[in-house]
Amino acid sequence: MSSQVSRRHFFYGSLLAGAVPTAGFGSVASLSALGYKSPNEKLNIAAIGSGGKGYSDINGCLPENIIALTDPDDKRAERTFKQFPNLPKYKDFRRMFDKHEKEIDAVLVSCPDFMHGTASMWAMARGKHVYCQKPLVRTVWEAQQLQAAAAKYRVATQMGNQGYSNDGARECAEIIWNGDIGNVTEVHAWTDRPGRYWPQSPEVEPKQEAVPAHLDWEAWLGSAPDTPYSPAYAPHNWRRFPQFGCGAIGDMACHILGTPNMALRLSLTGATSVECVKKEGVGKYCFPHQTVIRFDFPARGSMGPLKLFWYDSLKDVPKFDGIPAGQLIGDKDINGSLFIGDKGMVTTGCYGEKTRLMPDEKMADYKGAPKLLTRSPGHYRDWIRACKGGDPACSNFSVAGPFVEWMLLGSIAMRYEGKLDWDSRTKQFTNNKEANQYLKPVFRKGYKFNG
């Protein structure tokens, strides 16, 4: 690989790894004037979503100051509420901002997918740093808006796709950039979700029931269209419904496709087309139970065109020519990816773990690729460092936004037969105008997206 290419990869990789200085923000002293804290000070962090993933996000940010908790479901958030008995607690994050806006430095957005964009925008418009759970947002338009807002309000951001911080993901990128498997022409990525994690099959219309006493349904719905309460939606299985989630691709692709996005620089161009080439268990109200989705990417600099396949709801690891059974990912963890080049193959796990050349004997004498990327202090610490005026987090919204833009096209492709051609310049499907209606959400009255 030429030195010119090496330098380009190093700069790109360093940006992803949080090693490039914070452009445009100047010195630490000027950062303090903008509300940034010294690395020796603690952040005041508020949580939007305190149950489920919110519990681990909150604990991932200790020992910073957690100062307020929000969750519309007392039962879902019970464990967190007991951990912090003396903190103020709210059902509606807007009321939390009414009371504590001046005290808050940063927020954790860990509510369901359909509220990620709205909650993050409300926080950024008030100058708060944001850690937002994957898949960042539910629609392409929201991804564009959050990316622009992060730059406008000059706040530190991070999407919760931990694979971007994993050493193995960076090692995979370095292997590819070193030319060890040649030009990559195909990527295959797979997950066992939804599988046993939530039901997702053809079913009758969700049954309306009385709202449980522990749940504020209006606050849970937030910006989503008016919908009667059903236990089919909350607290856990909302992910299967297009008005609330993105299916398995929204749950796991931000993790599993993060390494391909980083290593192959897929966000530089975005996809040119997407097609759901297989779907089984198609229902009226939810995403298909199982899909295979194909994304096509054009050449990106010295990297040639690429086809990428996404498989969900698998019960077994896919089989590929030239790889003995059992060498990819073990039966208990059916989440990973395989890069196929014209000189070899490399595989990674869900978060970039278990990165190695394939088949296994290729690793016997392998000395490793040069380290072109810095290594992360940890996904939450990466963001906290950025909040205090340090280098940008590895999956900040300028990185995460373009990534999820192309990834979320997959959830739209599930609705249609045939290939959808995508123009990344105009951000529109060119051969199916109807599909463009799903690029932007409809917001319920009272929830302005701009906060």
PDB file of C-alpha atoms in Angstrom, residues 1-12 177 265 301-302 372:
ATOM      1  CA  MET A   1       0.000   0.000   0.000  1.00  0.00           C
ATOM      2  CA  SER A   2       1.376   3.400  -0.913  1.00  0.00           C
ATOM      3  CA  SER A   3       2.417   5.920   1.726  1.00  0.00           C
ATOM      4  CA  GLN A   4      -0.299   8.251   0.445  1.00  0.00           C
ATOM      5  CA  VAL A   5      -2.961   5.647   1.127  1.00  0.00           C
ATOM      6  CA  SER A   6      -1.375   4.865   4.487  1.00  0.00           C
ATOM      7  CA  ARG A   7      -1.599   8.513   5.560  1.00  0.00           C
ATOM      8  CA  ARG A   8      -5.190   8.763   4.395  1.00  0.00           C
ATOM      9  CA  HIS A   9      -6.166   5.671   6.355  1.00  0.00           C
ATOM     10  CA  PHE A  10      -4.332   6.926   9.416  1.00  0.00           C
ATOM     11  CA  PHE A  11      -6.194  10.224   9.403  1.00  0.00           C
ATOM     12  CA  TYR A  12      -9.544   8.538   8.824  1.00  0.00           C
ATOM     13  CA  TRP A 177      -5.931  -1.503   5.120  1.00  0.00           C
ATOM     14  CA  ARG A 265     -15.255   3.524   4.739  1.00  0.00           C
ATOM     15  CA  GLY A 301     -11.025   5.632  -3.398  1.00  0.00           C
ATOM     16  CA  SER A 302      -8.735   2.643  -3.842  1.00  0.00           C
ATOM     17  CA  LEU A 372      -2.822   2.779  12.402  1.00  0.00           C
TER      18      LEU A 372
END
